[in-house]
């Protein structure tokens, strides 16, 4: 009995229970609507696992959601509701695109600079929310929602400028190829690469038919890093203490305002990282005019 209770208390258990009941609710809704839940879920899983390229595309699409979800979860653990992950993601794509177009350095320099530009932009956008919360008591939900729209229109403005707008299109120029983070990007289209892949159908379908990139690896690493920061460091203890009880944290000598700002800077940086990896890792490697949010955050 104790083992069962111990298992039920684990976070991963609650995750699987939530997924299970999610399918139950979805089945009820589908049934009421006149659809067969089994057929619907078969089509769902078939669309994910039936072909290697579907699996790869699912992972690629999941990467920005993982990172922006991590951004929201981190802020929540520190007592803040970062509903501005979408805007932080967008400014990350803006900064990465601008740097990726303007600079054309060797990949060993270009890639870190393009990614860091996105991270920095997201951190600044998150930091603005943190400052307004810490210094003026303005609720982060209000400011982050407003900044989401500012980010969207800023992106469209950058697309329309003469410097970045690609003629006869609704997008900017593509970033320089040295900033791409696609896996084996040059090799897979070379003669040697095509020859090798012709004998490995599964690998060929993944590499040639999808924009497989390093994003998922970085997302997993960041999830581990954030977990260590929150639960294995003094700074993480401070951030969580402020989130649990600001008055008690302040009484214990913790600088509440500074920790609020730092929390939002880190959350914003994570969303900015998601935007940077989207630009460097997936086609078309550029900004396009948006009529609405893409719901990555």
CSV table of C-alpha atoms in Angstrom, one decimal:
chain,number,residue,atom,x,y,z
A,1,UNK,CA,0.0,0.0,0.0
A,2,UNK,CA,2.8,2.4,0.9
A,3,UNK,CA,4.5,1.7,-2.5
A,4,UNK,CA,1.2,2.6,-4.3
A,5,UNK,CA,0.9,5.8,-2.3
A,6,UNK,CA,4.5,6.7,-3.1
A,7,UNK,CA,4.0,6.1,-6.8
A,8,UNK,CA,0.8,8.2,-6.8
A,9,UNK,CA,2.6,11.1,-5.2
A,10,UNK,CA,5.2,11.3,-8.0
A,11,UNK,CA,4.7,14.1,-10.5
A,12,UNK,CA,5.0,11.7,-13.5
A,13,UNK,CA,2.1,9.7,-12.2
A,14,UNK,CA,-0.2,12.8,-12.1
A,15,UNK,CA,0.9,13.5,-15.7
A,16,UNK,CA,-0.2,10.1,-16.9
A,17,UNK,CA,-3.4,10.3,-14.9
A,18,UNK,CA,-4.2,13.6,-16.5
A,19,UNK,CA,-3.5,12.2,-20.0
A,20,UNK,CA,-5.7,9.2,-19.3
A,21,UNK,CA,-8.7,11.3,-18.2
A,22,UNK,CA,-8.0,13.6,-21.1
A,23,UNK,CA,-8.6,10.7,-23.5
A,24,UNK,CA,-11.7,9.7,-21.5
A,25,UNK,CA,-13.2,13.2,-21.8
A,26,UNK,CA,-12.3,13.4,-25.5
A,27,UNK,CA,-14.0,10.1,-26.1
A,28,UNK,CA,-17.2,11.3,-24.5
A,29,UNK,CA,-17.2,14.5,-26.5
A,30,UNK,CA,-16.5,12.6,-29.8
A,31,UNK,CA,-19.2,10.0,-29.0
A,32,UNK,CA,-21.7,12.8,-28.3
A,33,UNK,CA,-20.8,14.4,-31.5
A,34,UNK,CA,-21.4,11.2,-33.4
A,35,UNK,CA,-17.9,10.1,-34.1
A,36,UNK,CA,-16.2,6.8,-33.2
A,37,UNK,CA,-13.5,7.6,-30.6
A,38,UNK,CA,-11.5,4.5,-31.5
A,39,UNK,CA,-11.3,5.5,-35.2
A,40,UNK,CA,-10.4,9.1,-34.2
A,41,UNK,CA,-7.6,8.0,-31.9
A,42,UNK,CA,-6.4,5.5,-34.5
A,43,UNK,CA,-6.1,8.3,-37.0
A,44,UNK,CA,-4.3,10.5,-34.4
A,45,UNK,CA,-1.7,7.9,-33.5
A,46,UNK,CA,-1.4,6.8,-37.2
A,47,UNK,CA,-0.6,10.3,-38.1
A,48,UNK,CA,2.2,10.4,-35.5
A,49,UNK,CA,3.8,7.0,-35.7
A,50,UNK,CA,3.0,5.4,-39.0
A,51,UNK,CA,5.9,7.0,-40.9
A,52,UNK,CA,9.4,8.1,-39.8
A,53,UNK,CA,8.8,11.6,-41.2
A,54,UNK,CA,5.6,11.9,-39.1
A,55,UNK,CA,7.6,11.1,-35.9
A,56,UNK,CA,10.3,13.5,-36.8
A,57,UNK,CA,7.8,16.3,-37.6
A,58,UNK,CA,6.0,15.7,-34.3
A,59,UNK,CA,9.3,16.1,-32.4
A,60,UNK,CA,10.1,19.3,-34.4
A,61,UNK,CA,6.7,20.8,-33.7
A,62,UNK,CA,6.9,19.9,-30.1
A,63,UNK,CA,10.3,21.6,-29.5
A,64,UNK,CA,9.0,25.2,-29.2
A,65,UNK,CA,6.0,24.1,-27.2
A,66,UNK,CA,8.3,22.3,-24.7
A,67,UNK,CA,10.5,25.4,-24.3
A,68,UNK,CA,7.6,27.9,-24.0
A,69,UNK,CA,5.8,25.4,-21.7
A,70,UNK,CA,9.0,25.2,-19.6
A,71,UNK,CA,9.0,29.0,-19.5
A,72,UNK,CA,5.4,29.2,-18.2
A,73,UNK,CA,6.1,26.3,-15.7
A,74,UNK,CA,9.2,28.0,-14.3
A,75,UNK,CA,7.5,31.3,-13.7
A,76,UNK,CA,4.5,29.4,-12.1
A,77,UNK,CA,6.9,27.7,-9.7
A,78,UNK,CA,8.1,31.1,-8.6
A,79,UNK,CA,4.6,32.5,-8.1
A,80,UNK,CA,4.2,34.2,-11.5
A,81,UNK,CA,1.9,33.6,-14.4
A,82,UNK,CA,3.9,34.1,-17.6
A,83,UNK,CA,1.1,34.4,-20.1
A,84,UNK,CA,3.5,36.4,-22.3
A,85,UNK,CA,5.5,33.4,-23.6
A,86,UNK,CA,4.0,33.9,-27.1
A,87,UNK,CA,5.3,37.5,-27.2
A,88,UNK,CA,8.7,36.5,-25.9
A,89,UNK,CA,8.9,33.7,-28.5
A,90,UNK,CA,8.1,36.2,-31.3
A,91,UNK,CA,10.7,38.7,-30.2
A,92,UNK,CA,13.2,35.8,-30.1
A,93,UNK,CA,12.4,35.1,-33.7
A,94,UNK,CA,12.7,38.8,-34.6
A,95,UNK,CA,16.1,39.2,-33.0
A,96,UNK,CA,17.5,35.9,-34.4
A,97,UNK,CA,16.3,36.8,-37.9
A,98,UNK,CA,17.9,40.2,-37.8
A,99,UNK,CA,21.2,38.9,-36.6
A,100,UNK,CA,21.0,35.9,-38.9
A,101,UNK,CA,20.6,38.2,-41.9
A,102,UNK,CA,23.0,40.9,-40.9
A,103,UNK,CA,25.9,38.6,-39.9
A,104,UNK,CA,27.4,35.9,-42.1
A,105,UNK,CA,30.2,34.4,-40.0
A,106,UNK,CA,31.4,30.8,-39.8
A,107,UNK,CA,28.8,28.5,-38.3
A,108,UNK,CA,30.8,28.0,-35.1
A,109,UNK,CA,30.3,31.8,-34.4
A,110,UNK,CA,27.1,32.4,-36.4
A,111,UNK,CA,24.9,29.8,-34.7
A,112,UNK,CA,25.7,30.9,-31.0
A,113,UNK,CA,25.2,34.6,-31.9
A,114,UNK,CA,21.9,34.1,-33.6
A,115,UNK,CA,20.6,31.9,-30.8
A,116,UNK,CA,21.9,34.3,-28.1
A,117,UNK,CA,20.2,37.2,-29.8
A,118,UNK,CA,16.9,35.4,-29.5
A,119,UNK,CA,17.5,34.5,-25.9
A,120,UNK,CA,18.5,38.0,-25.0
A,121,UNK,CA,15.4,39.5,-26.7
A,122,UNK,CA,13.1,37.1,-24.9
A,123,UNK,CA,14.9,37.9,-21.6
A,124,UNK,CA,14.4,41.6,-22.1
A,125,UNK,CA,10.7,41.2,-22.9
A,126,UNK,CA,10.2,39.0,-19.8
A,127,UNK,CA,12.3,41.4,-17.8
A,128,UNK,CA,10.0,44.3,-18.7
A,129,UNK,CA,7.1,42.3,-17.2
A,130,UNK,CA,9.1,41.6,-14.1
A,131,UNK,CA,10.1,45.2,-13.6
A,132,UNK,CA,6.6,46.4,-13.9
A,133,UNK,CA,5.5,43.8,-11.4
A,134,UNK,CA,8.3,44.4,-8.9
A,135,UNK,CA,8.5,48.2,-9.0
A,136,UNK,CA,4.9,49.2,-9.7
A,137,UNK,CA,2.8,46.2,-8.7
A,138,UNK,CA,1.2,45.9,-12.1
A,139,UNK,CA,0.0,42.3,-12.6
A,140,UNK,CA,2.0,40.2,-15.0
A,141,UNK,CA,-1.0,38.8,-16.8
A,142,UNK,CA,-2.0,42.3,-18.0
A,143,UNK,CA,1.4,43.5,-19.0
A,144,UNK,CA,2.4,40.2,-20.7
A,145,UNK,CA,-0.8,40.0,-22.7
A,146,UNK,CA,-0.3,43.6,-23.9
A,147,UNK,CA,3.4,42.8,-24.8
A,148,UNK,CA,2.2,39.8,-26.8
A,149,UNK,CA,0.4,42.2,-29.2
A,150,UNK,CA,3.3,44.6,-29.3
A,151,UNK,CA,5.6,41.6,-30.3
A,152,UNK,CA,3.2,40.6,-33.1
A,153,UNK,CA,3.0,44.0,-34.6
A,154,UNK,CA,6.7,44.6,-34.1
A,155,UNK,CA,7.3,41.4,-36.1
A,156,UNK,CA,5.1,42.6,-38.9
A,157,UNK,CA,6.9,45.9,-38.9
A,158,UNK,CA,10.3,44.3,-39.3
A,159,UNK,CA,8.9,42.2,-42.2
A,160,UNK,CA,7.7,45.4,-43.9
A,161,UNK,CA,11.0,47.4,-43.6
A,162,UNK,CA,13.1,47.9,-46.7
A,163,UNK,CA,16.2,46.5,-45.0
A,164,UNK,CA,14.7,43.1,-44.3
A,165,UNK,CA,11.7,42.7,-46.6
A,166,UNK,CA,12.2,40.2,-49.5
A,167,UNK,CA,10.6,41.8,-52.7
A,168,UNK,CA,7.4,40.2,-54.0
A,169,UNK,CA,6.8,38.3,-50.8
A,170,UNK,CA,5.2,38.6,-47.4
A,171,UNK,CA,8.4,37.7,-45.5
A,172,UNK,CA,11.9,38.8,-44.7
A,173,UNK,CA,15.0,37.5,-46.4
A,174,UNK,CA,16.2,34.1,-45.1
A,175,UNK,CA,18.9,34.1,-42.5
A,176,UNK,CA,22.4,33.1,-43.8
A,177,UNK,CA,22.9,29.4,-44.1
A,178,UNK,CA,25.8,29.4,-41.6
A,179,UNK,CA,23.1,30.0,-38.9
A,180,UNK,CA,21.1,26.9,-39.7
A,181,UNK,CA,20.9,24.2,-36.9
A,182,UNK,CA,19.5,21.5,-39.1
A,183,UNK,CA,21.3,18.1,-38.6
A,184,UNK,CA,23.7,17.2,-41.4
A,185,UNK,CA,22.3,20.0,-43.4
A,186,UNK,CA,25.0,20.1,-46.0
A,187,UNK,CA,26.0,16.5,-46.0
A,188,UNK,CA,22.6,15.0,-46.6
A,189,UNK,CA,22.2,16.7,-50.0
A,190,UNK,CA,25.8,16.0,-51.1
A,191,UNK,CA,26.6,13.1,-53.5
A,192,UNK,CA,28.1,11.1,-50.6
A,193,UNK,CA,25.1,11.8,-48.4
A,194,UNK,CA,22.6,10.9,-51.1
A,195,UNK,CA,24.5,7.7,-51.9
A,196,UNK,CA,24.5,6.7,-48.2
A,197,UNK,CA,20.9,7.6,-47.6
A,198,UNK,CA,19.7,5.7,-50.7
A,199,UNK,CA,20.6,2.5,-48.7
A,200,UNK,CA,18.9,3.6,-45.5
A,201,UNK,CA,15.2,4.4,-46.3
A,202,UNK,CA,14.2,5.2,-42.7
A,203,UNK,CA,17.1,7.6,-42.1
A,204,UNK,CA,16.6,9.1,-45.6
A,205,UNK,CA,12.9,9.9,-44.9
A,206,UNK,CA,13.8,11.6,-41.6
A,207,UNK,CA,16.7,13.7,-42.9
A,208,UNK,CA,15.5,14.6,-46.4
A,209,UNK,CA,11.7,15.0,-45.8
A,210,UNK,CA,11.8,16.9,-42.5
A,211,UNK,CA,13.8,19.8,-41.0
A,212,UNK,CA,15.3,17.6,-38.3
A,213,UNK,CA,17.4,19.8,-36.1
A,214,UNK,CA,19.1,20.1,-32.7
A,215,UNK,CA,16.2,21.9,-31.0
A,216,UNK,CA,14.8,18.9,-29.2
A,217,UNK,CA,18.2,18.1,-27.7
A,218,UNK,CA,18.5,21.7,-26.4
A,219,UNK,CA,15.0,21.6,-25.0
A,220,UNK,CA,15.7,18.4,-23.0
A,221,UNK,CA,19.0,19.9,-21.7
A,222,UNK,CA,17.2,23.1,-20.6
A,223,UNK,CA,14.5,21.1,-18.8
A,224,UNK,CA,17.2,19.4,-16.8
A,225,UNK,CA,19.0,22.7,-16.2
A,226,UNK,CA,15.8,24.4,-15.0
A,227,UNK,CA,15.1,21.5,-12.7
A,228,UNK,CA,18.5,21.7,-11.1
A,229,UNK,CA,18.2,25.5,-10.8
A,230,UNK,CA,14.9,25.3,-9.0
A,231,UNK,CA,15.5,22.4,-6.7
A,232,UNK,CA,19.3,22.1,-6.3
A,233,UNK,CA,20.5,25.7,-6.0
A,234,UNK,CA,20.3,28.5,-3.5
A,235,UNK,CA,18.9,30.8,-6.2
A,236,UNK,CA,16.1,28.3,-6.9
A,237,UNK,CA,15.3,28.2,-3.2
A,238,UNK,CA,15.0,32.0,-3.2
A,239,UNK,CA,12.8,32.0,-6.3
A,240,UNK,CA,10.5,29.4,-4.9
A,241,UNK,CA,10.3,31.0,-1.5
A,242,UNK,CA,9.2,34.3,-3.1
A,243,UNK,CA,6.6,32.4,-5.0
A,244,UNK,CA,5.2,30.6,-2.0
A,245,UNK,CA,5.1,33.6,0.4
A,246,UNK,CA,6.6,37.0,-0.4
A,247,UNK,CA,6.2,38.4,3.1
A,248,UNK,CA,8.0,35.4,4.7
A,249,UNK,CA,10.7,35.5,2.0
A,250,UNK,CA,11.3,39.2,2.7
A,251,UNK,CA,11.4,38.6,6.4
A,252,UNK,CA,14.1,36.0,5.9
A,253,UNK,CA,16.2,38.5,4.1
A,254,UNK,CA,15.4,37.6,0.4
A,255,UNK,CA,15.2,40.5,-2.0
A,256,UNK,CA,11.7,39.9,-3.3
A,257,UNK,CA,11.7,42.5,-6.2
A,258,UNK,CA,15.0,41.3,-7.5
A,259,UNK,CA,13.9,37.7,-7.6
A,260,UNK,CA,10.6,38.6,-9.4
A,261,UNK,CA,12.6,40.3,-12.1
A,262,UNK,CA,15.1,37.5,-12.4
A,263,UNK,CA,12.3,34.9,-12.6
A,264,UNK,CA,10.7,36.7,-15.5
A,265,UNK,CA,14.1,37.3,-17.2
A,266,UNK,CA,14.8,33.5,-17.1
A,267,UNK,CA,11.2,32.7,-18.3
A,268,UNK,CA,11.5,35.2,-21.1
A,269,UNK,CA,14.9,33.8,-22.1
A,270,UNK,CA,13.5,30.3,-22.4
A,271,UNK,CA,10.7,31.5,-24.7
A,272,UNK,CA,13.2,33.5,-26.7
A,273,UNK,CA,15.4,30.4,-27.1
A,274,UNK,CA,12.3,28.6,-28.5
A,275,UNK,CA,11.9,31.4,-31.1
A,276,UNK,CA,15.6,31.4,-32.0
A,277,UNK,CA,15.6,27.6,-32.5
A,278,UNK,CA,12.5,27.8,-34.7
A,279,UNK,CA,14.3,30.3,-37.0
A,280,UNK,CA,17.6,28.4,-37.1
A,281,UNK,CA,16.2,24.9,-37.3
A,282,UNK,CA,13.1,24.9,-39.5
A,283,UNK,CA,12.3,26.2,-43.0
A,284,UNK,CA,11.8,28.9,-44.2
A,285,UNK,CA,14.3,30.3,-41.7
A,286,UNK,CA,12.7,33.8,-41.8
A,287,UNK,CA,9.8,35.9,-40.5
A,288,UNK,CA,6.5,36.1,-42.3
A,289,UNK,CA,3.6,38.5,-41.9
A,290,UNK,CA,1.3,37.3,-39.2
A,291,UNK,CA,-2.5,37.9,-39.1
A,292,UNK,CA,-2.8,36.1,-35.7
A,293,UNK,CA,-0.7,34.4,-33.1
A,294,UNK,CA,0.8,31.0,-34.1
A,295,UNK,CA,0.2,29.7,-30.6
A,296,UNK,CA,3.7,28.6,-29.9
A,297,UNK,CA,3.5,30.2,-26.5
